[in-house]
Short mmCIF file of C-alpha atoms and ligand atoms in Angstrom, two decimals:
data_model
loop_
_atom_site.label_atom_id
_atom_site.label_comp_id
_atom_site.label_asym_id
_atom_site.label_seq_id
_atom_site.Cartn_x
_atom_site.Cartn_y
_atom_site.Cartn_z
CA MET M 1 112.37 134.87 78.26
CA ALA M 2 113.72 136.76 81.21
CA HIS M 3 117.43 137.50 81.42
CA GLN M 4 119.03 136.25 84.64
CA ILE M 5 121.41 138.71 86.23
CA THR M 6 123.54 138.30 89.34
CA LEU M 7 123.13 141.46 91.48
CA ILE M 8 125.84 142.16 94.00
CA PRO M 9 124.63 145.21 95.96
CA GLY M 10 127.85 145.58 97.90
CA ASP M 11 128.60 147.73 101.00
CA GLY M 12 128.01 151.21 102.10
CA ILE M 13 125.92 153.09 99.53
CA GLY M 14 126.03 149.92 97.30
CA PRO M 15 122.55 148.66 98.28
CA GLU M 16 121.04 152.22 97.77
CA VAL M 17 122.57 152.69 94.24
CA ALA M 18 121.80 149.01 93.31
CA GLU M 19 118.12 149.30 94.38
CA ALA M 20 117.80 152.59 92.39
CA THR M 21 119.34 150.97 89.32
CA VAL M 22 117.19 147.89 89.53
CA ARG M 23 114.11 150.15 89.60
CA ALA M 24 115.33 152.07 86.53
CA VAL M 25 116.22 148.95 84.58
CA ASP M 26 112.85 147.31 85.49
CA ALA M 27 111.11 150.41 84.32
CA THR M 28 112.57 149.94 80.75
CA GLY M 29 110.23 146.89 80.54
CA VAL M 30 113.04 144.41 79.89
CA PRO M 31 112.22 141.16 81.77
CA ILE M 32 115.00 140.46 84.20
CA GLU M 33 115.28 137.95 87.13
CA TRP M 34 117.70 139.48 89.58
CA GLU M 35 119.58 136.98 91.72
CA ARG M 36 120.85 138.89 94.77
CA VAL M 37 124.11 137.66 96.36
CA ASP M 38 126.31 139.29 98.90
CA ALA M 39 130.02 140.02 98.51
CA GLY M 40 132.30 142.36 100.55
CA ALA M 41 132.37 143.40 104.22
CA ARG M 42 128.78 142.28 104.80
CA ALA M 43 129.48 138.83 103.39
CA LEU M 44 132.63 138.56 105.46
CA ALA M 45 130.70 139.32 108.61
CA GLU M 46 127.87 136.96 107.74
CA TYR M 47 129.46 134.02 105.99
CA GLY M 48 133.20 134.45 106.90
CA GLN M 49 134.04 134.92 103.19
CA LEU M 50 134.53 138.13 101.19
CA ILE M 51 133.28 136.41 98.06
CA PRO M 52 131.05 133.57 99.16
CA ASP M 53 130.87 130.50 96.85
CA GLU M 54 127.29 131.33 95.93
CA VAL M 55 128.55 134.46 94.04
CA PHE M 56 130.57 132.29 91.61
CA ALA M 57 127.79 129.66 91.50
CA SER M 58 125.35 132.35 90.52
CA LEU M 59 127.63 133.86 87.88
CA GLU M 60 128.28 130.40 86.41
CA VAL M 61 124.53 130.27 85.57
CA THR M 62 123.84 133.92 84.70
CA HIS M 63 127.22 134.90 83.15
CA VAL M 64 126.28 138.54 83.77
CA GLY M 65 126.66 140.57 86.98
CA LEU M 66 125.75 144.09 88.05
CA LYS M 67 127.97 145.07 91.04
CA GLY M 68 127.86 147.96 93.51
CA PRO M 69 130.98 149.01 95.42
CA THR M 70 132.37 146.63 97.94
CA ALA M 71 134.62 147.33 100.89
CA THR M 72 137.89 145.41 100.95
CA PRO M 73 139.24 145.33 104.48
CA ILE M 74 142.76 146.86 104.55
CA GLY M 75 145.50 144.47 105.59
CA GLY M 76 145.00 140.88 106.87
CA GLY M 77 145.91 139.48 103.51
CA HIS M 78 142.52 140.25 101.91
CA GLN M 79 142.71 140.30 98.17
CA SER M 80 140.62 143.02 96.42
CA ILE M 81 137.25 141.59 95.42
CA ASN M 82 137.41 143.20 92.06
CA VAL M 83 140.79 141.71 91.31
CA ALA M 84 139.61 138.25 92.54
CA LEU M 85 136.56 138.36 90.36
CA ARG M 86 138.54 139.48 87.26
CA LYS M 87 141.10 136.74 87.69
CA LYS M 88 138.74 133.89 88.47
CA LEU M 89 136.28 134.79 85.64
CA GLY M 90 138.90 135.75 83.09
CA LEU M 91 137.50 139.27 82.68
CA TYR M 92 140.39 140.56 80.60
CA THR M 93 138.85 143.76 79.25
CA ASN M 94 138.12 146.74 81.52
CA PHE M 95 136.03 149.03 79.46
CA ARG M 96 135.17 152.60 80.60
CA PRO M 97 133.26 154.99 78.30
CA VAL M 98 133.81 158.60 79.37
CA ARG M 99 131.34 161.22 78.18
CA MET M 100 130.24 164.57 79.31
CA LEU M 101 126.70 164.67 80.77
CA PRO M 102 124.65 167.67 79.70
CA GLY M 103 124.27 170.51 82.22
CA LEU M 104 127.03 169.27 84.40
CA LYS M 105 129.50 171.90 85.28
CA THR M 106 133.01 170.65 85.20
CA ARG M 107 136.31 172.34 84.21
CA PHE M 108 135.87 171.01 80.71
CA HIS M 109 132.10 171.23 80.31
CA ASP M 110 132.31 173.22 77.03
CA LEU M 111 134.30 170.46 75.23
CA ASP M 112 132.79 167.46 73.48
CA ILE M 113 134.52 164.72 75.35
CA ASP M 114 133.68 161.15 74.26
CA LEU M 115 136.34 158.60 75.06
CA ALA M 116 136.28 154.84 75.27
CA ILE M 117 139.08 153.24 77.30
CA PHE M 118 140.11 149.65 76.94
CA ARG M 119 142.41 148.61 79.82
CA GLU M 120 144.02 145.23 79.98
CA ASN M 121 142.71 143.72 83.19
CA THR M 122 144.79 140.62 84.04
CA GLU M 123 148.59 141.13 84.02
CA ASP M 124 151.28 143.89 84.01
CA LEU M 125 152.37 145.06 87.47
CA TYR M 126 148.97 143.66 88.87
CA SER M 127 150.34 140.09 88.72
CA GLY M 128 151.27 140.40 92.37
CA LEU M 129 154.73 138.98 91.74
CA GLU M 130 156.89 140.77 94.31
CA HIS M 131 159.75 139.72 96.48
CA GLU M 132 162.53 141.25 98.59
CA VAL M 133 165.74 140.31 96.86
CA VAL M 134 167.97 141.41 99.76
CA PRO M 135 167.01 143.60 102.71
CA GLY M 136 166.24 147.10 101.28
CA VAL M 137 165.73 145.86 97.67
CA VAL M 138 162.39 144.84 96.38
CA GLU M 139 161.49 143.58 92.97
CA SER M 140 158.01 143.72 91.31
CA LEU M 141 157.54 141.88 88.05
CA LYS M 142 155.74 143.46 85.13
CA ILE M 143 154.29 140.66 82.99
CA ILE M 144 153.18 141.46 79.46
CA THR M 145 152.19 138.58 77.20
CA LYS M 146 151.38 138.40 73.53
CA ASN M 147 148.07 136.60 74.20
CA ALA M 148 146.68 139.18 76.59
CA SER M 149 147.96 142.20 74.51
CA MET M 150 146.42 140.77 71.27
CA ARG M 151 143.02 140.18 72.85
CA ILE M 152 142.69 143.68 74.47
CA ALA M 153 143.82 145.28 71.17
CA ARG M 154 141.29 143.12 69.33
CA ALA M 155 138.57 144.19 71.78
CA ALA M 156 139.38 147.94 71.16
CA PHE M 157 139.45 147.70 67.39
CA GLU M 158 136.32 145.50 67.20
CA TYR M 159 134.50 148.14 69.27
CA ALA M 160 135.84 150.85 66.93
CA ARG M 161 134.48 148.99 63.91
CA ARG M 162 131.10 148.14 65.50
CA GLU M 163 130.45 151.65 66.74
CA GLY M 164 131.91 153.42 63.71
CA ARG M 165 134.62 155.20 65.79
CA LYS M 166 137.58 156.81 64.06
CA LYS M 167 140.74 156.32 65.95
CA VAL M 168 142.50 154.02 68.41
CA SER M 169 145.51 155.28 70.43
CA ALA M 170 147.82 152.84 72.08
CA ILE M 171 149.42 154.33 75.24
CA HIS M 172 152.83 152.96 76.33
CA LYS M 173 156.29 153.67 77.75
CA ALA M 174 158.20 151.54 75.24
CA ASN M 175 160.98 154.09 75.04
CA ILE M 176 162.03 152.81 78.52
CA MET M 177 160.37 149.45 78.82
CA LYS M 178 161.46 148.37 75.39
CA LEU M 179 160.69 144.65 75.74
CA SER M 180 157.42 144.58 77.75
CA ASP M 181 155.68 147.69 76.40
CA GLY M 182 157.45 147.05 73.11
CA LEU M 183 155.54 143.79 72.89
CA PHE M 184 152.35 145.49 73.77
CA LEU M 185 152.83 147.92 70.90
CA LYS M 186 153.83 145.21 68.47
CA CYS M 187 150.54 143.49 69.16
CA CYS M 188 148.47 146.64 68.80
CA ARG M 189 150.18 147.32 65.41
CA GLU M 190 149.48 143.78 64.27
CA VAL M 191 145.79 144.05 65.17
CA ALA M 192 145.64 147.58 63.71
CA ALA M 193 146.62 146.21 60.26
CA ASP M 194 143.31 144.20 60.18
CA TYR M 195 141.27 147.41 60.59
CA PRO M 196 142.43 149.82 57.85
CA GLU M 197 139.28 151.98 58.20
CA VAL M 198 140.32 152.81 61.81
CA GLN M 199 143.22 155.35 62.30
CA TYR M 200 145.87 154.11 64.74
CA ASN M 201 148.50 156.09 66.67
CA GLU M 202 150.79 155.67 69.64
CA LEU M 203 151.49 158.01 72.56
CA ILE M 204 153.99 157.74 75.41
CA VAL M 205 151.97 157.68 78.63
CA ASP M 206 153.34 160.90 80.18
CA ASN M 207 152.64 162.83 76.95
CA ALA M 208 149.19 161.18 76.79
CA CYS M 209 148.37 162.54 80.27
CA MET M 210 149.29 166.08 79.21
CA GLN M 211 147.36 165.82 75.95
CA LEU M 212 144.31 164.41 77.67
CA VAL M 213 144.22 167.44 79.98
CA MET M 214 144.95 169.98 77.29
CA ARG M 215 142.93 168.52 74.38
CA PRO M 216 140.62 165.76 75.61
CA GLU M 217 138.26 166.25 72.76
CA THR M 218 140.87 165.04 70.21
CA PHE M 219 140.98 161.46 71.74
CA ASP M 220 138.65 158.67 70.67
CA ILE M 221 139.49 155.12 71.80
CA LEU M 222 142.47 154.37 74.08
CA VAL M 223 144.00 150.95 74.58
CA LEU M 224 146.46 150.39 77.51
CA PRO M 225 148.28 147.89 79.61
CA ASN M 226 146.77 147.49 83.15
CA LEU M 227 148.66 150.07 85.24
CA TYR M 228 148.60 153.04 82.76
CA GLY M 229 144.97 152.04 82.16
CA ASP M 230 144.10 152.23 85.85
CA ILE M 231 145.64 155.74 86.15
CA ILE M 232 144.38 157.13 82.82
CA SER M 233 140.84 155.85 83.43
CA ASP M 234 140.50 157.89 86.55
CA LEU M 235 142.11 160.92 84.96
CA ALA M 236 139.58 160.62 82.17
CA ALA M 237 136.65 160.27 84.73
CA GLY M 238 137.87 163.51 86.26
CA LEU M 239 137.46 165.32 82.98
CA VAL M 240 133.71 164.73 83.04
CA GLY M 241 132.77 165.07 86.70
CA GLY M 242 134.48 162.18 88.53
CA LEU M 243 133.98 158.66 89.54
CA GLY M 244 130.32 159.10 90.66
CA ILE M 245 129.35 159.60 86.98
CA VAL M 246 131.20 157.11 84.79
CA PRO M 247 130.39 153.43 84.29
CA GLY M 248 132.64 150.40 84.09
CA ALA M 249 132.53 146.96 82.67
CA ASN M 250 134.78 143.96 83.08
CA ILE M 251 134.32 141.61 80.19
CA GLY M 252 135.74 138.21 79.37
CA ASP M 253 134.83 135.58 76.83
CA HIS M 254 132.16 133.96 79.00
CA HIS M 255 131.28 136.45 81.75
CA ALA M 256 130.80 140.15 82.24
CA ILE M 257 130.45 142.29 85.30
CA PHE M 258 129.10 145.78 85.10
CA GLU M 259 130.05 148.00 88.03
CA ALA M 260 130.12 151.47 89.59
CA VAL M 261 133.79 152.49 89.82
CA HIS M 262 133.32 154.65 92.89
CA GLY M 263 133.78 153.32 96.37
CA THR M 264 131.26 152.61 99.23
CA ALA M 265 131.09 156.25 100.37
CA PRO M 266 130.78 155.39 104.07
CA ASP M 267 130.32 159.09 104.83
CA ILE M 268 126.94 159.22 103.19
CA ALA M 269 125.79 155.62 103.41
CA GLY M 270 122.20 154.98 104.48
CA LYS M 271 121.20 158.67 104.17
CA GLY M 272 119.52 158.56 100.79
CA LEU M 273 122.15 160.94 99.34
CA ALA M 274 124.05 158.61 97.01
CA ASN M 275 124.11 159.33 93.37
CA PRO M 276 123.27 156.17 91.41
CA THR M 277 124.29 157.60 88.02
CA ALA M 278 127.52 155.46 87.67
CA LEU M 279 125.68 152.19 88.27
CA MET M 280 122.78 153.20 86.09
CA GLN M 281 125.23 154.04 83.30
CA SER M 282 126.82 150.61 83.87
CA ALA M 283 123.34 149.15 83.42
CA VAL M 284 123.14 150.98 80.09
CA LEU M 285 126.18 149.00 79.05
CA MET M 286 124.74 145.80 80.48
CA LEU M 287 121.51 146.14 78.52
CA ALA M 288 123.43 146.66 75.31
CA GLN M 289 125.56 143.54 76.02
CA LEU M 290 122.32 141.54 76.62
CA GLY M 291 121.16 142.56 73.13
CA GLU M 292 118.49 144.92 74.66
CA ARG M 293 119.77 147.86 72.53
CA ASP M 294 116.51 149.78 72.55
CA ALA M 295 116.13 149.71 76.32
CA SER M 296 119.79 150.56 76.70
CA ALA M 297 119.37 153.67 74.42
CA ARG M 298 116.19 154.69 76.34
CA LEU M 299 117.84 154.46 79.74
CA HIS M 300 120.80 156.38 78.38
CA ARG M 301 118.62 159.07 77.04
CA ALA M 302 116.54 159.32 80.26
CA ILE M 303 119.74 159.84 82.29
CA TYR M 304 120.90 162.53 79.88
CA GLU M 305 117.44 164.28 79.96
CA VAL M 306 117.40 164.40 83.79
CA TYR M 307 120.82 165.92 83.76
CA ALA M 308 119.96 168.43 81.09
CA ALA M 309 116.85 169.48 83.09
CA GLN M 310 118.97 169.88 86.25
CA GLU M 311 115.94 169.79 88.53
CA HIS M 312 116.39 166.42 90.23
CA LEU M 313 120.20 166.00 90.67
CA THR M 314 121.85 164.61 93.80
CA GLY M 315 124.06 166.80 96.14
CA ASP M 316 127.44 165.57 94.82
CA VAL M 317 126.62 167.19 91.42
CA GLY M 318 125.09 170.38 92.79
CA GLY M 319 121.46 169.37 93.20
CA LYS M 320 119.19 168.73 96.22
CA ALA M 321 117.40 165.55 95.25
CA SER M 322 117.60 162.19 97.19
CA THR M 323 118.67 159.01 95.58
CA GLY M 324 114.91 158.14 95.34
CA GLU M 325 113.85 161.50 93.80
CA PHE M 326 116.56 161.24 91.12
CA THR M 327 115.53 157.67 90.32
CA ASP M 328 111.81 158.73 90.14
CA ALA M 329 112.81 161.44 87.64
CA ILE M 330 114.66 158.88 85.45
CA ILE M 331 111.63 156.54 85.60
CA ARG M 332 109.31 159.32 84.60
CA GLN M 333 111.52 160.11 81.57
CA LEU M 334 111.36 156.43 80.58
CA GLY M 335 107.61 156.95 80.29
P1 NAI W 401 134.63 156.59 97.74
O1 NAI W 401 134.50 156.58 96.29
O2 NAI W 401 133.82 155.67 98.57
O3 NAI W 401 134.34 158.04 98.37
C1 NAI W 401 135.06 159.24 97.96
C2 NAI W 401 134.15 160.41 98.06
O4 NAI W 401 133.22 160.41 96.97
C3 NAI W 401 133.29 160.43 99.34
O5 NAI W 401 133.18 161.73 99.81
C4 NAI W 401 131.97 159.95 98.93
O6 NAI W 401 130.85 160.42 99.66
C5 NAI W 401 131.92 160.42 97.44
N1 NAI W 401 131.05 159.51 96.57
C6 NAI W 401 131.55 158.36 96.00
N2 NAI W 401 130.58 157.81 95.36
C7 NAI W 401 129.50 158.58 95.44
C8 NAI W 401 128.20 158.52 94.91
N3 NAI W 401 127.77 157.48 94.13
N4 NAI W 401 127.31 159.49 95.19
C9 NAI W 401 127.67 160.55 95.98
N5 NAI W 401 128.96 160.71 96.50
C10 NAI W 401 129.84 159.70 96.22
O7 NAI W 401 136.22 156.33 98.05
P2 NAI W 401 137.00 155.91 99.38
O8 NAI W 401 136.46 156.74 100.53
O9 NAI W 401 138.35 156.00 99.05
O10 NAI W 401 136.66 154.40 99.63
C11 NAI W 401 135.73 153.89 100.57
C12 NAI W 401 135.60 152.36 100.52
O11 NAI W 401 135.21 151.98 99.20
C13 NAI W 401 136.85 151.61 100.82
O12 NAI W 401 136.53 150.49 101.67
C14 NAI W 401 137.38 151.02 99.46
O13 NAI W 401 137.95 149.80 99.57
C15 NAI W 401 136.06 150.90 98.71
N6 NAI W 401 136.14 151.02 97.26
C16 NAI W 401 135.46 150.13 96.47
C17 NAI W 401 135.53 150.17 95.10
C18 NAI W 401 134.79 149.16 94.26
O14 NAI W 401 134.17 148.26 94.85
N7 NAI W 401 134.70 149.33 93.03
C19 NAI W 401 136.24 151.19 94.40
C20 NAI W 401 136.94 152.18 95.33
C21 NAI W 401 136.84 152.07 96.69
#
């Protein structure tokens, strides 16, 4: 039976990278019925809503989405689409694997970087609880709960066990935020005790940033509250070539959305120059989540082979190929 997937192409280069990814996924032979829905600036112009009701209606049925970047208009009280989707669908795990692609020249290309980042996605300073106490004094509330901390820690350790990974590092600032980050650490320690085969350590976030830049190859799995997770996820992406390369997944108990983490790149939109690697790598994660492990591994391998050959890469990573030529090369590798 075909898998049903909600496809949100998004804005700017979104439709181009989405179309490329659909072609590559279809070429794996996995039967998929794509249900295309609009969200973002285009949806706002057409339906008067950033996230039209049909987006949620579709995800209620499919439970799985593949999403290109969407433009969130600045100001005017618009909530970020990604934040809205995460909240409404309870997507509490933000998962970002960070691996070096072969042949890609980065500052760290001679190191074997292979990180998996588990960022808590629903609370911390992203709760949006801010107010002006008196003129000139503003308070933002950092919310950390046992429930959310336990489930993100559990997600990280379950992944470690399933994938045979060695170490989970909890990142915190509990030396200063003794109660909130202290609770996060307490939960990580409690969960760690259930996984004796996985090493566990803790790093203060500033030290973690330095160590990640100096010795990225010594890290394995990271688990973090929302804000540190946001910052460290992008730092880690920078180690392997930037946001155009790395995939992302937002996962809850009942829904998952796989997305490119880069923006809509308005400067190159519609020119056939966009690099679809990030969304294709997100599709690799999506196929694994659907239980299509063989197709997931084949698409992953095809992307690595095209990078290793270096003949059909897009301009942002030093090549001359168009989005379509890169995608054709991936499809040829899939055989
Ligand atoms: P951006 O990621 O769109 O662009 C930054 C630079 O990277 C540009 O030079 C762009 O051409 C390049 N770039 C990005 N992705 C690329 C790709 N796949 N292939 C080749 N080059 C690529 O970031 P910017 O300019 O800050 O944001 C533009 C818009 O994107 C804004 O409206 C913002 O709200 C939205 N955005 C959406 C995100 C999402 O939906 N996940 C995430 C970040 C930004």
